[in-house]
């Protein structure tokens, strides 16, 4: 195992520095509900862990045994708990601890305990840790760009420690790698609304609309940019309805007749908010109707619902419900 | 293969769970010993939903559960483990299955949970302060089962959850975090249990949730991710709590869950042909329960316990 230091291949029971300790076996109670047997070296490590844990021995050798236990089983939160107590008692170098966590995280990138421990350490280091934390999360995200823990940690770092300068660029880069990455779209929204270096949502709106429209045209079947576009007009539905770029991107996608589901549902939402469609929209939707559909739908919104029910049969009940709930004056 | 839905191998799943609980030689059992309380909840609830809870020795389980409780009132994942809110809920749920909530010192356990609420209304998982809306749900669910919700500041708890609401109608683990079906279940569940569902935009969230259904009929947890059987629970229970469950294609979801079974050895996996585990076995069976699959008892979407267990708590004084 590459993480083991030189000379530590001997079992704990044979190492002189542990000769004064009596290992403590797992207590499963008198009639164990879940009696289990252990693999030998794991058993031994955990027995020694329990010995120092129950004795509350907060020493360097205790720290080492928690490292061994963690490498074998990073999910054991009691081991992490005791490790934190030891780190505190030893006044340990927390920058070294960041290195330790990095090694463990490589094999366990979705483990709650590791991320929580990392946050605890970073909190103690404060802004000294900022660039390390941004680098660390970037590394994890380079292996899995949607790792929920990594994003949660990164958001915390930005809000508590700073480092916003390059975040919008980072989102842009991730979206270039994968325009479908919903986490990156979420982060983009987070940045434009919260970064102290940008002007806030309204100031960023125009450039963001341009960016998003480009993403939609590239992949109209991508759920994220459609939702993002709506999000740019948070609390201001009227501006969203009135922005010609919004309706125009719908028309562009509809006219191309491919991957039109989100364009149709966006058009439906626009119509429900009072959008007045030109003949172009009516023609575009007409062109998507199949012969078996009711050709006599009285208005565009009803027609859109019918087309959607046909195109997206998995959600046929949802589109039928939308049709029933159309406001009276919808075009 | 066509659209024909296969059978639920209920007996095989029961045997699988009993085997996991008794296995003496299994490394996987060893490395999950710290979360045995969760495992007990998943396994035992599944047995109850399949009508086989009586096979288990109730007294053994109850005394083991109580040995996991600490001075602080919280429960650890197994004997010798530190208390955490996650295992505290599982302990209460397991006791509820056996109608043994009366063995609890109610003040002791509810004080532990109430002590984990923060000034902003959020909840920490334990003394180390990790905050996540999962813990909000856990605290509220646990106190609700013990009929002690008044021990926390419910209004602040609700406000914190609402602050985690995103523009797509969903919820994340903390304010600004990406909407995720697991977090949505926790937030919607917590709001349901505190009579606060009016904070949810049901139409918007309902649409986001039904968009989780992919071609295979399975559900994912976020846009453009793979389907996983556990989302059959988190997405569907959320949809049921906001009265929008009919927006997904139920037959296709049933077929997906059925296809995730290991028909020979029992157990259910995250997606077809992967390795099974107790976690996915529970969520698959619970999902089928929500889908009213025959032979599976009804499960409560908010408490994640069999309906008869919940009724027993609230309706028999």
Short mmCIF file of C-alpha atoms in Angstrom, two decimals, chain A residues 77, chain B residues 34 37 68-70 74-79 81-84 87-88:
data_model
loop_
_atom_site.label_atom_id
_atom_site.label_comp_id
_atom_site.label_asym_id
_atom_site.label_seq_id
_atom_site.Cartn_x
_atom_site.Cartn_y
_atom_site.Cartn_z
CA UNK A 77 -16.82 8.69 11.78
CA UNK B 34 -19.97 2.08 12.05
CA UNK B 37 -27.86 1.54 12.89
CA UNK B 68 -25.75 2.51 21.24
CA UNK B 69 -27.15 5.45 23.17
CA UNK B 70 -24.83 7.94 24.84
CA UNK B 74 -27.78 10.70 21.00
CA UNK B 75 -27.20 7.31 19.36
CA UNK B 76 -24.08 6.06 17.62
CA UNK B 77 -23.92 3.89 14.54
CA UNK B 78 -22.99 0.85 16.61
CA UNK B 79 -21.77 0.04 20.11
CA UNK B 81 -19.40 4.80 18.31
CA UNK B 82 -19.98 8.46 18.89
CA UNK B 83 -23.47 9.92 18.76
CA UNK B 84 -24.73 11.50 15.54
CA UNK B 87 -28.06 7.31 13.81
CA UNK B 88 -30.38 8.86 16.36
#
